Tab-separated table of C-alpha atoms in Angstrom:
chain	number	residue	atom	x	y	z
A	1	UNK	CA	-28.735	-17.050	-0.024
A	2	UNK	CA	-26.556	-18.564	2.673
A	3	UNK	CA	-24.738	-16.610	5.340
A	4	UNK	CA	-24.872	-12.936	6.169
A	5	UNK	CA	-24.385	-10.195	3.578
A	6	UNK	CA	-20.817	-8.989	3.495
A	7	UNK	CA	-19.724	-5.387	3.239
A	8	UNK	CA	-16.372	-4.653	1.671
A	9	UNK	CA	-14.346	-1.699	2.958
A	10	UNK	CA	-14.300	1.359	0.726
A	11	UNK	CA	-10.644	1.143	-0.143
A	12	UNK	CA	-9.005	3.874	-2.183
A	13	UNK	CA	-8.540	1.549	-5.147
A	14	UNK	CA	-12.184	0.503	-4.917
A	15	UNK	CA	-13.292	4.121	-5.117
A	16	UNK	CA	-10.994	4.765	-8.086
A	17	UNK	CA	-12.535	1.843	-9.952
A	18	UNK	CA	-16.071	2.874	-9.051
A	19	UNK	CA	-15.560	6.478	-10.148
A	20	UNK	CA	-16.078	5.880	-13.909
A	21	UNK	CA	-19.499	4.354	-13.263
A	22	UNK	CA	-20.532	7.271	-11.053
A	23	UNK	CA	-19.439	9.582	-13.847
A	24	UNK	CA	-21.548	7.678	-16.351
A	25	UNK	CA	-24.596	7.841	-14.114
A	26	UNK	CA	-24.106	11.553	-13.498
A	27	UNK	CA	-24.466	12.225	-17.209
A	28	UNK	CA	-28.019	13.413	-16.583
A	29	UNK	CA	-29.619	15.849	-14.147
A	30	UNK	CA	-30.688	13.957	-11.031
A	31	UNK	CA	-33.512	15.402	-8.982
A	32	UNK	CA	-31.985	15.026	-5.432
A	33	UNK	CA	-28.424	-14.741	-20.667
A	34	UNK	CA	-31.061	-13.113	-18.502
A	35	UNK	CA	-29.989	-11.600	-15.190
A	36	UNK	CA	-32.838	-13.600	-13.692
A	37	UNK	CA	-30.357	-16.479	-13.683
A	38	UNK	CA	-27.682	-14.693	-11.657
A	39	UNK	CA	-26.486	-16.778	-8.737
A	40	UNK	CA	-28.114	-15.711	-5.480
A	41	UNK	CA	-30.047	-12.921	-7.196
A	42	UNK	CA	-31.704	-10.882	-4.424
A	43	UNK	CA	-32.510	-7.912	-6.650
A	44	UNK	CA	-35.742	-8.981	-8.349
A	45	UNK	CA	-37.446	-12.364	-8.526
A	46	UNK	CA	-37.781	-12.077	-12.301
A	47	UNK	CA	-39.295	-15.551	-12.856
A	48	UNK	CA	-41.784	-14.825	-10.069
A	49	UNK	CA	-42.825	-11.542	-11.670
A	50	UNK	CA	-43.149	-13.228	-15.053
A	51	UNK	CA	-45.335	-15.963	-13.561
A	52	UNK	CA	-47.530	-13.281	-11.979
A	53	UNK	CA	-47.871	-11.769	-15.448
A	54	UNK	CA	-48.934	-15.096	-16.912
A	55	UNK	CA	-45.704	-16.252	-18.559
A	56	UNK	CA	-45.682	-20.084	-18.307
A	57	UNK	CA	-42.927	-21.319	-16.024
A	58	UNK	CA	-41.759	-17.758	-15.414
A	59	UNK	CA	-39.925	-17.784	-18.751
A	60	UNK	CA	-39.983	-14.605	-20.815
A	61	UNK	CA	-41.637	-14.825	-24.230
A	62	UNK	CA	-41.359	-11.758	-26.504
A	63	UNK	CA	-44.547	-12.764	-28.329
A	64	UNK	CA	-46.493	-12.754	-25.050
A	65	UNK	CA	-44.946	-9.383	-24.196
A	66	UNK	CA	-46.592	-7.906	-27.289
A	67	UNK	CA	-49.985	-8.317	-25.586
A	68	UNK	CA	-49.312	-5.374	-23.259
A	69	UNK	CA	-50.408	-1.878	-24.231
A	70	UNK	CA	-47.801	0.441	-22.761
A	71	UNK	CA	-47.718	4.192	-22.872
A	72	UNK	CA	-46.301	4.731	-26.409
A	73	UNK	CA	-43.597	7.143	-25.250
A	74	UNK	CA	-42.444	4.733	-22.542
A	75	UNK	CA	-42.421	1.761	-24.905
A	76	UNK	CA	-40.435	3.693	-27.518
A	77	UNK	CA	-37.813	4.702	-24.953
A	78	UNK	CA	-37.535	1.485	-22.957
A	79	UNK	CA	-37.634	-0.732	-26.035
A	80	UNK	CA	-34.296	0.675	-27.205
A	81	UNK	CA	-32.356	-0.344	-24.101
A	82	UNK	CA	-31.784	-3.851	-25.434
A	83	UNK	CA	-31.927	-5.012	-29.056
A	84	UNK	CA	-34.500	-3.090	-31.122
A	85	UNK	CA	-37.237	-0.555	-30.353
A	86	UNK	CA	-39.748	-3.062	-28.985
A	87	UNK	CA	-40.126	-4.358	-25.440
A	88	UNK	CA	-38.615	-7.778	-26.054
A	89	UNK	CA	-36.587	-8.678	-22.952
A	90	UNK	CA	-37.647	-9.369	-19.374
A	91	UNK	CA	-35.732	-6.341	-18.089
A	92	UNK	CA	-37.428	-4.036	-20.584
A	93	UNK	CA	-40.829	-5.488	-19.722
A	94	UNK	CA	-40.384	-4.926	-15.986
A	95	UNK	CA	-39.108	-1.390	-16.586
A	96	UNK	CA	-41.980	-0.502	-18.910
A	97	UNK	CA	-44.545	-1.908	-16.473
A	98	UNK	CA	-43.039	0.061	-13.605
A	99	UNK	CA	-43.766	3.321	-15.406
A	100	UNK	CA	-46.884	2.189	-17.258
A	101	UNK	CA	-48.778	0.200	-14.572
A	102	UNK	CA	-52.125	0.593	-16.332
A	103	UNK	CA	-50.895	-1.948	-18.902
A	104	UNK	CA	-52.089	-4.727	-16.568
A	105	UNK	CA	-55.217	-5.235	-14.490
A	106	UNK	CA	-55.425	-4.365	-10.804
A	107	UNK	CA	-55.151	-7.942	-9.515
A	108	UNK	CA	-52.138	-8.715	-11.686
A	109	UNK	CA	-50.522	-5.407	-10.780
A	110	UNK	CA	-50.905	-6.155	-7.070
A	111	UNK	CA	-49.266	-9.564	-7.550
A	112	UNK	CA	-46.370	-7.981	-9.431
A	113	UNK	CA	-45.916	-5.221	-6.862
A	114	UNK	CA	-45.497	-7.753	-4.072
A	115	UNK	CA	-42.322	-8.861	-5.873
A	116	UNK	CA	-41.273	-5.567	-7.461
A	117	UNK	CA	-42.540	-2.690	-5.290
A	118	UNK	CA	-43.754	0.544	-6.869
A	119	UNK	CA	-41.937	3.802	-6.223
A	120	UNK	CA	-38.283	4.270	-5.260
A	121	UNK	CA	-37.711	0.748	-3.934
A	122	UNK	CA	-38.776	-0.809	-7.215
A	123	UNK	CA	-36.810	1.753	-9.208
A	124	UNK	CA	-33.625	0.984	-7.259
A	125	UNK	CA	-34.140	-2.717	-7.861
A	126	UNK	CA	-34.621	-2.113	-11.577
A	127	UNK	CA	-31.413	-0.071	-11.709
A	128	UNK	CA	-29.542	-2.939	-10.064
A	129	UNK	CA	-31.098	-5.385	-12.504
A	130	UNK	CA	-29.718	-3.397	-15.443
A	131	UNK	CA	-26.321	-2.988	-13.764
A	132	UNK	CA	-26.153	-6.756	-13.274
A	133	UNK	CA	-26.938	-7.147	-16.946
A	134	UNK	CA	-24.069	-4.780	-17.721
A	135	UNK	CA	-21.715	-6.903	-15.600
A	136	UNK	CA	-22.829	-9.999	-17.478
A	137	UNK	CA	-22.378	-8.411	-20.918
A	138	UNK	CA	-20.060	-5.370	-20.678
A	139	UNK	CA	-20.007	-4.965	-24.457
A	140	UNK	CA	-23.607	-3.722	-24.223
A	141	UNK	CA	-22.994	-1.754	-21.049
A	142	UNK	CA	-23.579	1.671	-22.597
A	143	UNK	CA	-27.154	0.739	-23.514
A	144	UNK	CA	-27.819	-0.756	-20.102
A	145	UNK	CA	-26.442	2.294	-18.302
A	146	UNK	CA	-28.823	4.375	-20.399
A	147	UNK	CA	-31.622	2.330	-18.823
A	148	UNK	CA	-30.240	3.206	-15.385
A	149	UNK	CA	-30.135	6.894	-16.310
A	150	UNK	CA	-33.728	6.752	-17.538
A	151	UNK	CA	-34.952	5.097	-14.341
A	152	UNK	CA	-32.975	7.576	-12.256
A	153	UNK	CA	-34.573	10.510	-14.037
A	154	UNK	CA	-38.092	9.116	-13.833
A	155	UNK	CA	-37.841	8.214	-10.147
A	156	UNK	CA	-35.614	11.111	-9.029
A	157	UNK	CA	-32.823	8.878	-7.742
A	158	UNK	CA	-29.333	10.100	-6.881
A	159	UNK	CA	-26.316	8.396	-8.462
A	160	UNK	CA	-24.842	7.577	-5.057
A	161	UNK	CA	-28.150	6.118	-3.935
A	162	UNK	CA	-28.273	3.833	-6.964
A	163	UNK	CA	-24.708	2.631	-6.474
A	164	UNK	CA	-25.028	2.097	-2.720
A	165	UNK	CA	-28.093	-0.070	-3.278
A	166	UNK	CA	-26.370	-2.015	-6.059
A	167	UNK	CA	-23.233	-2.585	-3.982
A	168	UNK	CA	-25.325	-4.010	-1.162
A	169	UNK	CA	-27.154	-6.347	-3.532
A	170	UNK	CA	-23.866	-7.513	-5.052
A	171	UNK	CA	-22.541	-8.212	-1.544
A	172	UNK	CA	-25.669	-10.223	-0.731
A	173	UNK	CA	-25.300	-12.249	-3.910
A	174	UNK	CA	-21.622	-12.988	-3.326
A	175	UNK	CA	-22.249	-14.014	0.284
A	176	UNK	CA	-23.842	-17.235	-0.917
A	177	UNK	CA	-20.933	-18.487	-3.041
A	178	UNK	CA	-20.145	-22.167	-2.548
A	179	UNK	CA	-16.356	-22.145	-1.982
A	180	UNK	CA	-15.762	-25.660	-3.306
A	181	UNK	CA	-11.992	-26.320	-3.184
A	182	UNK	CA	-11.101	-22.681	-2.457
A	183	UNK	CA	-9.567	-21.796	0.893
A	184	UNK	CA	-11.190	-19.181	3.103
A	185	UNK	CA	-8.575	-16.661	1.998
A	186	UNK	CA	-9.055	-17.456	-1.689
A	187	UNK	CA	-12.817	-17.167	-1.301
A	188	UNK	CA	-12.427	-13.774	0.371
A	189	UNK	CA	-10.128	-12.605	-2.422
A	190	UNK	CA	-12.541	-13.900	-5.058
A	191	UNK	CA	-15.422	-11.973	-3.500
A	192	UNK	CA	-13.387	-8.783	-3.327
A	193	UNK	CA	-12.149	-8.943	-6.925
A	194	UNK	CA	-15.513	-10.055	-8.311
A	195	UNK	CA	-17.268	-7.275	-6.415
A	196	UNK	CA	-14.910	-4.703	-7.910
A	197	UNK	CA	-15.539	-6.115	-11.370
A	198	UNK	CA	-19.324	-6.151	-11.008
A	199	UNK	CA	-19.329	-2.535	-9.858
A	200	UNK	CA	-17.382	-1.419	-12.925
A	201	UNK	CA	-17.067	-4.245	-15.482
A	202	UNK	CA	-15.659	-2.044	-18.252
A	203	UNK	CA	-12.831	-0.667	-16.137
A	204	UNK	CA	-9.408	-2.016	-17.104
A	205	UNK	CA	-8.200	-1.905	-13.490
A	206	UNK	CA	-11.013	-4.157	-12.302
A	207	UNK	CA	-10.503	-6.618	-15.148
A	208	UNK	CA	-6.724	-6.555	-14.735
A	209	UNK	CA	-6.897	-7.130	-10.987
A	210	UNK	CA	-9.226	-10.077	-11.412
A	211	UNK	CA	-7.105	-11.560	-14.206
A	212	UNK	CA	-3.902	-11.355	-12.158
A	213	UNK	CA	-5.590	-12.986	-9.174
A	214	UNK	CA	-7.149	-15.714	-11.321
A	215	UNK	CA	-3.838	-16.616	-12.971
A	216	UNK	CA	-2.187	-16.866	-9.562
A	217	UNK	CA	-4.889	-19.316	-8.478
A	218	UNK	CA	-4.486	-21.292	-11.704
A	219	UNK	CA	-0.742	-21.474	-11.127
A	220	UNK	CA	-1.375	-23.128	-7.770
A	221	UNK	CA	-4.204	-25.449	-8.765
A	222	UNK	CA	-5.974	-26.233	-12.031
A	223	UNK	CA	-8.963	-27.619	-10.146
A	224	UNK	CA	-9.302	-24.360	-8.217
A	225	UNK	CA	-9.186	-22.199	-11.336
A	226	UNK	CA	-11.826	-24.474	-12.850
A	227	UNK	CA	-13.984	-23.958	-9.774
A	228	UNK	CA	-13.555	-20.188	-10.090
A	229	UNK	CA	-14.744	-20.293	-13.712
A	230	UNK	CA	-17.790	-22.288	-12.659
A	231	UNK	CA	-18.562	-19.707	-9.971
A	232	UNK	CA	-18.086	-16.848	-12.437
A	233	UNK	CA	-20.591	-18.355	-14.852
A	234	UNK	CA	-23.294	-17.537	-12.312
A	235	UNK	CA	-22.368	-13.849	-12.217
A	236	UNK	CA	-20.765	-12.817	-15.499
A	237	UNK	CA	-20.688	-15.099	-18.511
A	238	UNK	CA	-18.360	-12.620	-20.208
A	239	UNK	CA	-15.775	-12.714	-17.414
A	240	UNK	CA	-16.056	-16.500	-17.162
A	241	UNK	CA	-15.393	-16.852	-20.896
A	242	UNK	CA	-12.434	-14.463	-20.704
A	243	UNK	CA	-10.808	-16.423	-17.875
A	244	UNK	CA	-11.461	-19.723	-19.640
A	245	UNK	CA	-9.678	-18.497	-22.764
A	246	UNK	CA	-6.618	-17.625	-20.686
A	247	UNK	CA	-6.072	-21.225	-19.638
A	248	UNK	CA	-7.525	-23.160	-22.586
A	249	UNK	CA	-5.349	-22.474	-25.608
C-alpha cells in the first residue's frame, strides 16, 4: 500500500447509503474471484494463510480443504455461506478454522494466527473479508452478509464495530490506487464514489452515483474511463463489468 490511509467525512448521503447495510447486520442479536486478489488488500493475507496451511503457492484447493476435520456444526453452518454445504472456498476455510482451531496442529495454528489473529481482531478481519466478497459479487451478497452475522454472533461484535473496521480497511485499500491519467480531483472523486459503493454495493444510490460520475469521466476522456475500469477490476469485478457494458455496445 502506498501513501497514508484516507478517511472520508461522514456526509449525510454517506450515512443514508450505509444505513441499509447496518440494518442487515442488525438482523441478529449482538452481544455488546477470490477476495485475496483485491487490490491493496490489507484485511487478511489469504495466500499467506493458505501457504501456512500447506496449500502450494497459497492457492486454495477444495480437495485439500477436505483434509480438515472441523467441528461438524461449524462446518455445516459455514459451508453454506458460499456454494454448497461443504467448506470449499478460502473464505469459508478461514472462517471455519477461526472457530474450530483444533482442526490443525499447534505449529500450523501458530503460523496461521500470526496472519489472522484469534479473537476479536481476527473476527473483524473475517467480517471485512466477507464484506469485500459482497462488494465483488453483490448478487450473492445476502449469503455473504449471513457469514458476517454468524461471525458477529460467535465473537460478540457490534454492527457499528464491524462497519467501522471495514470502512477503515476500504480506505486503506483505496489509498494505494495508481491514478494513471486521472487528475487529483478525479482520483479523489473515484475514491469517494468507490468507497460508498463498497460499503453498500446493493444500494441503488451508491450504484447510481458511481454510474453518473463514471459517464461524466467517459464523456471527457475515453482513456480515463478505460483507466477507471481497470482500477475497478481490482476491487469489484461486478462494478467493472457494469461500467464496461455502458460504454461498449
